[in-house]
Short mmCIF file of C-alpha atoms in Angstrom, two decimals:
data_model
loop_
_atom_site.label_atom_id
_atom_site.label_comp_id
_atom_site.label_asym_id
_atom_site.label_seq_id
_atom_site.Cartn_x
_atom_site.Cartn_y
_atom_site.Cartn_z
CA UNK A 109 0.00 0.00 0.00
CA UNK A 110 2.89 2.36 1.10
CA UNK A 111 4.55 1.40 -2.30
CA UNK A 112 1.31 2.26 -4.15
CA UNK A 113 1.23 5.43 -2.55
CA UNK A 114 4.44 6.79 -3.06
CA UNK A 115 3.91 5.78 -7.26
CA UNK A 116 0.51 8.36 -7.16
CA UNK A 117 2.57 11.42 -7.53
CA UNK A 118 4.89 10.14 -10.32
CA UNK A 119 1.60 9.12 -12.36
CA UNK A 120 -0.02 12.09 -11.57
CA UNK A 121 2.27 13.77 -13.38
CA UNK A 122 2.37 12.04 -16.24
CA UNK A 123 -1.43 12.75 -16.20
CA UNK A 124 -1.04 16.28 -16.13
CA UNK A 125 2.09 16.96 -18.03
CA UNK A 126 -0.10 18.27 -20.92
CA UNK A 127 -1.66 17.64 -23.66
CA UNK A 128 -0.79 14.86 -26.65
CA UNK A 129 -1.54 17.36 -29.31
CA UNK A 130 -0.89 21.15 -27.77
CA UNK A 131 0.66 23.63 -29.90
CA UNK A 132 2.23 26.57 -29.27
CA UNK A 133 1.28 29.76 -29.95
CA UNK A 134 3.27 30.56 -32.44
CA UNK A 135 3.10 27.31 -34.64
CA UNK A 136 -0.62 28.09 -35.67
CA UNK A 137 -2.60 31.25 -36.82
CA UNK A 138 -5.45 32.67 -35.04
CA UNK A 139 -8.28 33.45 -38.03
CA UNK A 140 -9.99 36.71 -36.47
CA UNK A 141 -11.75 37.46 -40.03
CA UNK A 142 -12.16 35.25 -42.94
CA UNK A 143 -13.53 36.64 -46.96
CA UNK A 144 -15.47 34.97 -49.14
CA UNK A 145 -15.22 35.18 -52.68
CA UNK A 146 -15.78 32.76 -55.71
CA UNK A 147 -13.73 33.22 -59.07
CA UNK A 148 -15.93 32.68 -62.62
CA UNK A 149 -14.74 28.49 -62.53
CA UNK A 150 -16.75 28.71 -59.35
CA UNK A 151 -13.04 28.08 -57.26
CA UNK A 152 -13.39 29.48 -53.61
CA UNK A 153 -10.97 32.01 -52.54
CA UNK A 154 -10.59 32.25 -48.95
CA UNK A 155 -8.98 35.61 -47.53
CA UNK A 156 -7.88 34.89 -44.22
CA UNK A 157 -6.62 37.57 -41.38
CA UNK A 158 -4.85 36.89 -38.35
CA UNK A 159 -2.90 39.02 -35.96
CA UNK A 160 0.74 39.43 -36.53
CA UNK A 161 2.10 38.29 -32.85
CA UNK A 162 5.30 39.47 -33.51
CA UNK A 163 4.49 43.09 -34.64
CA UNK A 164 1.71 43.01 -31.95
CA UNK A 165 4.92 43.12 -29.50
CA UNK A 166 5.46 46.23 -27.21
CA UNK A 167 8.86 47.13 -28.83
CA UNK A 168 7.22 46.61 -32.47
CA UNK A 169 4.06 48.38 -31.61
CA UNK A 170 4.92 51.91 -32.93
CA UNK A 171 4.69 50.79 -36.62
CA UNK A 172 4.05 48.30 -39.12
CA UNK A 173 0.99 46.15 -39.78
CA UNK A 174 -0.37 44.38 -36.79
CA UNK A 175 -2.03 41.68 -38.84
CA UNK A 176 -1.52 39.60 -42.16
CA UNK A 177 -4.00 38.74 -44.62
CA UNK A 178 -3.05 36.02 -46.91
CA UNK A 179 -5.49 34.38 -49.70
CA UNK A 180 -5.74 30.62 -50.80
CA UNK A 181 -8.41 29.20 -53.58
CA UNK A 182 -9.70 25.77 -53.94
CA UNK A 183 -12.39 23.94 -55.21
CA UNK A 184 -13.78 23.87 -51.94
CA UNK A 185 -13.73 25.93 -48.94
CA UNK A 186 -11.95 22.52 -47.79
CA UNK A 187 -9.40 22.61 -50.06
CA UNK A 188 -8.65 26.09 -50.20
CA UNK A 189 -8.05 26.07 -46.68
CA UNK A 190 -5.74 23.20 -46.79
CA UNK A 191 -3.92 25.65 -49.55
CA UNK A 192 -3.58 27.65 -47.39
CA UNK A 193 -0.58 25.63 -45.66
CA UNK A 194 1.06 25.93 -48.76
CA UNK A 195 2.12 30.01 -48.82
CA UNK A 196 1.10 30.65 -44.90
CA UNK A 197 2.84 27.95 -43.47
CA UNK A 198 0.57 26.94 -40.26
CA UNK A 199 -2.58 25.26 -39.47
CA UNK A 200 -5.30 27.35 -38.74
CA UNK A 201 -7.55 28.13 -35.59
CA UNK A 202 -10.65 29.24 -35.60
CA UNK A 203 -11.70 29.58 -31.91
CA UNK A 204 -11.59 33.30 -32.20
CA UNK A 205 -13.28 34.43 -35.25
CA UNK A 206 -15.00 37.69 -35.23
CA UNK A 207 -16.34 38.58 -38.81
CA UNK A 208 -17.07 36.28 -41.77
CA UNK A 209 -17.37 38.21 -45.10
CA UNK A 210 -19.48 37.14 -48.40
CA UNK A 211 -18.40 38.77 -51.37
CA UNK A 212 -21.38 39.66 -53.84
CA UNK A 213 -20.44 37.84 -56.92
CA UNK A 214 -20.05 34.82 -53.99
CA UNK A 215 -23.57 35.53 -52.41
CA UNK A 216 -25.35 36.16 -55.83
CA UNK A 217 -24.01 32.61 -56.75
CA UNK A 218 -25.50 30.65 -53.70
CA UNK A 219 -24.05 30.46 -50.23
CA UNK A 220 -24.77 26.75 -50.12
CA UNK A 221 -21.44 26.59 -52.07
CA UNK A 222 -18.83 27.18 -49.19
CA UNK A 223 -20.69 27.80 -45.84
CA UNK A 224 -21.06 24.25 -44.92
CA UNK A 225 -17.82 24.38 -43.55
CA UNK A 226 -18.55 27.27 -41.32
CA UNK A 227 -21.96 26.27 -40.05
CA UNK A 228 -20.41 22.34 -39.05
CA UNK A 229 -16.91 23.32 -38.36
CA UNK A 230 -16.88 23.02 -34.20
CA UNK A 231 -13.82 25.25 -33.71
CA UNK A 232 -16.11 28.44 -35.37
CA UNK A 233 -18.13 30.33 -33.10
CA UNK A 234 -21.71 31.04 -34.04
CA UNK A 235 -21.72 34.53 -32.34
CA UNK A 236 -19.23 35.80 -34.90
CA UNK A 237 -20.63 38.42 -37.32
CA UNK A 238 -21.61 37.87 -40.88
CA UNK A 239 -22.18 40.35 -43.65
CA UNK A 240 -22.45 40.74 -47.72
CA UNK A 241 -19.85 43.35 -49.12
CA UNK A 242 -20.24 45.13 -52.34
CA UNK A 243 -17.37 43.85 -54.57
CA UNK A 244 -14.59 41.71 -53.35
CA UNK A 245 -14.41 40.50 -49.64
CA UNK A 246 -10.98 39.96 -50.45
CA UNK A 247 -10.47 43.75 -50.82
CA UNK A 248 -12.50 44.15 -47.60
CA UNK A 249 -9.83 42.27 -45.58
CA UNK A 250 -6.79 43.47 -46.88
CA UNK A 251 -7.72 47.18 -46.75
CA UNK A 252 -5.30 49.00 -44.57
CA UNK A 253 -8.13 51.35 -42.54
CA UNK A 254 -6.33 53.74 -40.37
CA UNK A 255 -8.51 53.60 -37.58
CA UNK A 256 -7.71 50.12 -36.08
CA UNK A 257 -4.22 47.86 -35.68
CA UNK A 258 -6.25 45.08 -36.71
CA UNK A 259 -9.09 45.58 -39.23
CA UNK A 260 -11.23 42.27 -37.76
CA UNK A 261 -11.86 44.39 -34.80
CA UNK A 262 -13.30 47.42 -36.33
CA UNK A 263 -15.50 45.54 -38.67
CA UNK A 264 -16.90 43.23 -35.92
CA UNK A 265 -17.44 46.20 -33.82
CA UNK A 266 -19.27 48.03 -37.20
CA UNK A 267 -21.66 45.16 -37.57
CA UNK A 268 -22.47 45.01 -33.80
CA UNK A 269 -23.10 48.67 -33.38
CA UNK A 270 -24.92 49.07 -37.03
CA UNK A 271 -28.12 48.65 -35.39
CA UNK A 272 -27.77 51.62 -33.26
CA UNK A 273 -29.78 53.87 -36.18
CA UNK A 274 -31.41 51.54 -37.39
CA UNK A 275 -29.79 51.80 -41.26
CA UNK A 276 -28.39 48.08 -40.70
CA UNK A 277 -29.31 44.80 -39.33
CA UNK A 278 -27.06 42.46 -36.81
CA UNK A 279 -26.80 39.24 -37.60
CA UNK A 280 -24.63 36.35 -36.02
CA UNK A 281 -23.92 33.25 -38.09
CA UNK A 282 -25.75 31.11 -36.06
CA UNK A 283 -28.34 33.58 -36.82
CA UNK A 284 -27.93 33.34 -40.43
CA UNK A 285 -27.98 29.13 -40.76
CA UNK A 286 -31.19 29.30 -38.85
CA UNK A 287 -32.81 31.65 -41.65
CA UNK A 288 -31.34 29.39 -44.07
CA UNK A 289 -33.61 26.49 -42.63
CA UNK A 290 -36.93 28.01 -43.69
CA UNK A 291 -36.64 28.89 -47.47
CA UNK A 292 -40.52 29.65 -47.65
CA UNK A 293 -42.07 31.48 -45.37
CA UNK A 294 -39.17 33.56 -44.09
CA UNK A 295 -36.38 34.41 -46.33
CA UNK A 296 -32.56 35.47 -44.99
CA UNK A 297 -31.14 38.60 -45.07
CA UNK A 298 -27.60 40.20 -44.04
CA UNK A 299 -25.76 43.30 -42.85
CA UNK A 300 -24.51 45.17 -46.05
CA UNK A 301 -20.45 46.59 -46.38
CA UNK A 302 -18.66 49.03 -48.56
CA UNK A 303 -15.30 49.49 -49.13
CA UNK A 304 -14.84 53.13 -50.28
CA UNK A 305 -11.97 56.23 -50.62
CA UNK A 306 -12.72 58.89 -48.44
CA UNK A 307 -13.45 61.62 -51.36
CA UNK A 308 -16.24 58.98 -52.08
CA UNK A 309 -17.89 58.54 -48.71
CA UNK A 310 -17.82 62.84 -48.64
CA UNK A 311 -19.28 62.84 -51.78
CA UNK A 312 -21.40 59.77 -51.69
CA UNK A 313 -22.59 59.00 -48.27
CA UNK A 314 -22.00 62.56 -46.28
CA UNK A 315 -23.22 64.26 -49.25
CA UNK A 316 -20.05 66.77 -48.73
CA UNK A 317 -18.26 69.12 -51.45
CA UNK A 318 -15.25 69.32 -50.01
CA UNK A 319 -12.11 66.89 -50.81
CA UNK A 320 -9.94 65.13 -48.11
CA UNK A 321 -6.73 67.01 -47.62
CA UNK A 322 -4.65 63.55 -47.09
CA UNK A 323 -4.75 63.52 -50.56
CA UNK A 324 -4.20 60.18 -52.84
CA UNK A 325 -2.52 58.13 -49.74
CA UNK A 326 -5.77 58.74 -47.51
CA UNK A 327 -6.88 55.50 -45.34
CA UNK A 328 -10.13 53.93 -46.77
CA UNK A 329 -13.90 53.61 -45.35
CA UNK A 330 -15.27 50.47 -44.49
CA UNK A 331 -19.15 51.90 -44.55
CA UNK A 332 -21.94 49.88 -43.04
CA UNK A 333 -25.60 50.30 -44.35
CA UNK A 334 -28.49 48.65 -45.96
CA UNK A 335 -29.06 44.93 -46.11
CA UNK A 336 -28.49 41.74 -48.76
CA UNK A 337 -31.98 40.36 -49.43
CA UNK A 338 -31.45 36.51 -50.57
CA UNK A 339 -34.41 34.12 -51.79
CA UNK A 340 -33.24 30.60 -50.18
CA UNK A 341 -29.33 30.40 -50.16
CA UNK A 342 -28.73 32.98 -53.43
CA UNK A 343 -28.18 36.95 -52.78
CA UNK A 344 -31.40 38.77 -54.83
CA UNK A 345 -30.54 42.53 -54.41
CA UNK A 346 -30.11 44.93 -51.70
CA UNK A 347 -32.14 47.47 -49.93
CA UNK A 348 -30.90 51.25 -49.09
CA UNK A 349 -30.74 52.66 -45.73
CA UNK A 350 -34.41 54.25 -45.32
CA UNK A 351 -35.97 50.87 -46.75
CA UNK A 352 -33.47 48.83 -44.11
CA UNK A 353 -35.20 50.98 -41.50
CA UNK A 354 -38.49 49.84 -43.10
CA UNK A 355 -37.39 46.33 -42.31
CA UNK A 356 -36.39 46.92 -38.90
CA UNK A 357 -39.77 48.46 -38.13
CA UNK A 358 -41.31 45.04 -38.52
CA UNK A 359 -39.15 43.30 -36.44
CA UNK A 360 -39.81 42.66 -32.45
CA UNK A 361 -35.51 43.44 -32.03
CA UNK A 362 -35.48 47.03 -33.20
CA UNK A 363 -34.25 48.62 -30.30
CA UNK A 364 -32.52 51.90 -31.29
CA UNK A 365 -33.36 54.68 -34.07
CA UNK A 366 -33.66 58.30 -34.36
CA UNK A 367 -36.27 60.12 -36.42
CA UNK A 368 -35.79 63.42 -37.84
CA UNK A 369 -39.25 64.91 -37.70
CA UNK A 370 -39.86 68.45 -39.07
CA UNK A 371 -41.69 71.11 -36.70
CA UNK A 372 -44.30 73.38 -38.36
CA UNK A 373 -41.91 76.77 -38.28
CA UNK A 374 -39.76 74.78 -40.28
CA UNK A 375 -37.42 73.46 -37.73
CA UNK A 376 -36.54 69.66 -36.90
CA UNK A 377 -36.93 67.57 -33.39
CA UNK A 378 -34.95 64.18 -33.37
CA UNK A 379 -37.15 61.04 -32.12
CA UNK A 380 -35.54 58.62 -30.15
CA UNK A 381 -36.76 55.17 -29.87
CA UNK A 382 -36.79 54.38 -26.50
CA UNK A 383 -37.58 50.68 -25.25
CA UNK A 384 -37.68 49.13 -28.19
CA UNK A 385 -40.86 48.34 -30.74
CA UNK A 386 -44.20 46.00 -29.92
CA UNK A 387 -45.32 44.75 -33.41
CA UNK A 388 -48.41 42.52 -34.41
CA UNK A 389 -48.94 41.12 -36.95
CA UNK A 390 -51.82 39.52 -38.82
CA UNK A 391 -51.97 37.93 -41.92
CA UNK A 392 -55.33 35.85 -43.59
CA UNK A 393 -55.96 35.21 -46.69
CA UNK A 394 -59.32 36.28 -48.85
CA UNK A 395 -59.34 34.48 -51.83
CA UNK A 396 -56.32 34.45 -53.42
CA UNK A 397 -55.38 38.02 -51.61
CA UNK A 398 -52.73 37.38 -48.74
CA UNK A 399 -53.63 40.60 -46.25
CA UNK A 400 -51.27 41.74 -44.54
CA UNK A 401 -52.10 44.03 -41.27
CA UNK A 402 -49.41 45.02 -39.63
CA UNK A 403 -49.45 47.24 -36.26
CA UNK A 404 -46.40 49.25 -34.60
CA UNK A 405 -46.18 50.85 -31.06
CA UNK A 406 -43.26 52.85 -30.18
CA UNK A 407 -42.32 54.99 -27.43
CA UNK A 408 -40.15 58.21 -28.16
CA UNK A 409 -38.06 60.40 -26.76
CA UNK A 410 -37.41 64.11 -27.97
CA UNK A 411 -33.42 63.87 -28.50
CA UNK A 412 -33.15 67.95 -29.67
CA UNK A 413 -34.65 70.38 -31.80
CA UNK A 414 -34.08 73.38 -34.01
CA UNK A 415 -36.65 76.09 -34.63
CA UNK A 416 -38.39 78.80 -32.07
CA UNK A 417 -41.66 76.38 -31.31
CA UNK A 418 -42.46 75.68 -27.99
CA UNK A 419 -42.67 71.78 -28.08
CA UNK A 420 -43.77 71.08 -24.87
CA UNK A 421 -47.33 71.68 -25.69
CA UNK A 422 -49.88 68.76 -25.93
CA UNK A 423 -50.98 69.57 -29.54
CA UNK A 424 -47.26 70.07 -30.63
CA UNK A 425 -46.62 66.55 -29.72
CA UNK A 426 -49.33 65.74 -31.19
CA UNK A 427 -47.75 66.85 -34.28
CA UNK A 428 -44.80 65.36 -33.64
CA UNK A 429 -45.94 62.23 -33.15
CA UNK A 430 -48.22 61.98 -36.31
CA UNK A 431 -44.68 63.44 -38.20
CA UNK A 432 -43.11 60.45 -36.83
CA UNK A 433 -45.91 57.67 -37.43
CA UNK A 434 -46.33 58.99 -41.29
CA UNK A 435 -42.41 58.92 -41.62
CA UNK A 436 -42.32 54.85 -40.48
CA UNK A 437 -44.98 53.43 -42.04
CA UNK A 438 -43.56 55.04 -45.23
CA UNK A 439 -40.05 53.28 -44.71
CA UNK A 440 -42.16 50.18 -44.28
CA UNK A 441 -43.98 50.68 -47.46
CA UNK A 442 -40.47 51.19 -49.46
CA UNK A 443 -39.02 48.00 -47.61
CA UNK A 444 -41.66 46.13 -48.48
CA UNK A 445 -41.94 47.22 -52.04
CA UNK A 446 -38.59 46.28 -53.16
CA UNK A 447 -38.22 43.05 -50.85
CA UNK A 448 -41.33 41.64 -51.96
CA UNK A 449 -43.37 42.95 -54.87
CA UNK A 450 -39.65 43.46 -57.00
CA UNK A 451 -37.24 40.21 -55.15
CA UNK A 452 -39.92 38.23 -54.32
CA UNK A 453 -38.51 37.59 -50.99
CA UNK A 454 -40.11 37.21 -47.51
CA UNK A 455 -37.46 38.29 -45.38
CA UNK A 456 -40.55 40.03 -42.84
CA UNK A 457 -41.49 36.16 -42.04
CA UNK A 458 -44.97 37.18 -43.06
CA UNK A 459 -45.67 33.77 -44.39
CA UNK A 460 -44.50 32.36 -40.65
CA UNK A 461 -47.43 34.45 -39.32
CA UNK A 462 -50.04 32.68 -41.49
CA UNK A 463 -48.24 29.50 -40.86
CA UNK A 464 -48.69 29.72 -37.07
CA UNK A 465 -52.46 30.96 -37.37
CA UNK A 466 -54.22 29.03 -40.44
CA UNK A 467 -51.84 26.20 -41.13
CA UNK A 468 -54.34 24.85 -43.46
CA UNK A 469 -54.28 27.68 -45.45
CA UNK A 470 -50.51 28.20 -45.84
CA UNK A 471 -50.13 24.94 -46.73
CA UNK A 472 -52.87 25.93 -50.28
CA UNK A 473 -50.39 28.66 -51.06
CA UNK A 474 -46.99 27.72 -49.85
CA UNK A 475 -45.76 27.05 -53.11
CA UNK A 476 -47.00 30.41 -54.38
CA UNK A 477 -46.60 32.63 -51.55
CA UNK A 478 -43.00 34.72 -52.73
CA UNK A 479 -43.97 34.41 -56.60
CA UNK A 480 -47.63 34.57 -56.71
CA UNK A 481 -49.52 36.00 -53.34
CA UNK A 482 -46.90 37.72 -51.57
CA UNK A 483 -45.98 40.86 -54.26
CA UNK A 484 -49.91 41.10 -54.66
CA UNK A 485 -50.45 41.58 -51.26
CA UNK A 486 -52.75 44.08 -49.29
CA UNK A 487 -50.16 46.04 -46.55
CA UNK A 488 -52.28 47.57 -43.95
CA UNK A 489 -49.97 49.88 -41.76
CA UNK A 490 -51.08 51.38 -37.96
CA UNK A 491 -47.79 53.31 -36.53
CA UNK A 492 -48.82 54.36 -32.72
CA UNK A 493 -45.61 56.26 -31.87
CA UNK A 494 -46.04 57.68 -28.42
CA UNK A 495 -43.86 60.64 -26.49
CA UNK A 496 -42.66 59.75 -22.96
CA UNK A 497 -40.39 62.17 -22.49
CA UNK A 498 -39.59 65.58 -24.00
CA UNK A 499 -35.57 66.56 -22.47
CA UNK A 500 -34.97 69.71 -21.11
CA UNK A 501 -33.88 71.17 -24.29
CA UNK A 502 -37.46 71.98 -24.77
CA UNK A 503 -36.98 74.91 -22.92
CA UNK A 504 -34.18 76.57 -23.85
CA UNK A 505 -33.97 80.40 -24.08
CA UNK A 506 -35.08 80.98 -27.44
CA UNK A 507 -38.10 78.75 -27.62
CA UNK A 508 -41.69 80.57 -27.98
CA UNK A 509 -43.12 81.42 -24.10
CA UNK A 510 -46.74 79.94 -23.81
#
């Protein structure tokens, strides 16, 4: 027994001296962002970014990249990614992924083409962030943007705080291979990138006349708006930034957006969602009409205002509040005009709410919902937007005395 005893501590540390198949840090890369892009043979190309450890270093901090990006192709994500040994030398790890990138030629084509690695893989997380980019992903990913060491960061952090306006939706990847599931009835959709030159996005997206002084060696945007409408697994189009809104209106997880609403002196009050929105929705079907009644409650809050009006009066409120209710259900009118009567797709999961209530009936016009009943539906809009609280800005020096 003694003997038996004194052995425990020599094979307890042969237990713990590790494990069989450890590596160390610096024989493997850590993917942080991976692009997706298909070449016309249909080839994947994989751009993959990982940190640079050794530039990441305290006495190599001051300059220099902080991250590599290096690109492999292959008939299959599978292969490419095995490629990928070939030029960057180490295995890859995926634990800490942050952003996965579609490019559009990819997404037009049919995700179904290279995301079953990333939806079975169990090394990829399904909290990281997915999106569609307009043009190359590849271009996305190797873009040296001025504002970050390490560009995964800044576009993980762009698609998690998109929502914050309202002008983009968040989506996860788990997210995303659960919309996949349910082809008909509720359709996917994504977050929408652009990579742009800064003379563009002051000219394009700020609507500004004046030109960058940085000249031709300015950093790039990485801008974040609108959303990839897909019908099953291929991308169909895209919606702008007022017509994203539109979406978001319908959807129970809008929780942040500001609506400019003009005063009747000619000034403007920002509208702050506050709380979130309740939606209901009902959908039944007479005849061969699908219609569609769809009812919004939101609760505001006055952000600031311009103009001389004193706002804190019940029937300026009122005004307000009818300014702000005409303003939505016109976003959701645009939304749903070019999601469904032009793409054909149901990315509202209006077909899931007739599902749910008549399942008889959706199963009669399944098959014809997105082609058929859908485009030629009846939208009924109700917006009940409702002021809780007014700031004190209301009563600042200049506004009209009542």
């Amino acid at each position: 027994m003694k003997a038996a005893y004194l052995c425990l501590p020599f094979l307890l540390m042969l237990v713990l001296s590790g494990c069989w198949s450890a590596k160390e840090a610096n024989e493997i890369d850590y993917v942080l962002g991976v692009g997706v892009d298909k070449a016309d043979n249909g080839d994947i190309i994989l751009t993959i970014q990982s940190p640079d450890l050794s530039a990441l270093k305290a006495e190599k901090a001051s300059s220099g990249d902080k991250f590599k990006s290096i690109s492999a192709r292959g008939s299959t994500t599978f292969e490419a990614l095995r490629n990928y040994i070939n030029v960057g030398g180490q295995k890859l790890f995926w634990g800490h992924i942050q952003i996965c990138i579609i490019g559009e030629h990819a997404a037009r084509d049919g995700v179904e083409d290279f995301l079953d690695f990333f939806s079975s893989d169990p090394e990829l997380r399904g909290t990281s962030m997915i999106s569609v980019v307009k043009g190359k992903a590849k271009d996305v990913m190797e873009a040296r943007v001025s504002l970050t060491p390490i560009p995964s960061d800044y576009l993980s952090n762009l698609l998690t705080n998109a929502t914050v306006n309202g002008k983009a939706p968040k989506v996860q990847l788990v997210d995303f291979n659960r919309m996949l599931t349910e082809p008909i009835g509720s359709q996917p959709y994504l977050p929408l990138m652009e990579l742009m030159s800064q003379s563009e996005y002051d000219k394009r997206i700020a609507k500004l006349n004046t030109t960058s002084s940085k000249g031709p060696g300015q950093s790039p945007v990485i801008y974040t708006g609108g959303t990839a409408v897909f019908r099953g697994t291929k991308l169909k189009g895209f919606l702008d930034e007022k017509e994203t809104r539109g979406l978001m209106w319908t959807k129970q997880f809008m929780k942040s957006a500001l609506i400019a609403v003009k005063t009747d002196d000619g000034g403007l009050a920002s509208l702050e969602l506050i709380g979130g929105v309740r939606n209901k929705v009902s959908v039944k079907m007479e005849g061969d009409t699908a219609v569609i009644k769809l009812t919004i409650h939101a609760n505001l809050n006055i952000g600031d205002r311009s103009g001389s009006r004193n706002l804190a009066e019940v029937k300026e409120l009122k005004k307000l509040e009818e300014g702000f209710n005409a303003l939505v259900k016109k976003e959701v009118e645009m939304a749903f005009e070019k999601a469904a009567r032009k793409f054909h797709s149901d990315i509202f999961s209006f077909g899931n709410a007739l599902n749910d209530k008549n399942p008889k009936v959706w199963n009669r016009v399944e098959e014809r919902w997105e082609d058929e009943i859908l485009p030629n539906a009846k939208l009924d809009i109700e917006v009940k937007g409702t002021i809780r609280r007014t700031s004190r800005t209301l009563y600042t020096p200049w506004a009209e005395e009542k």
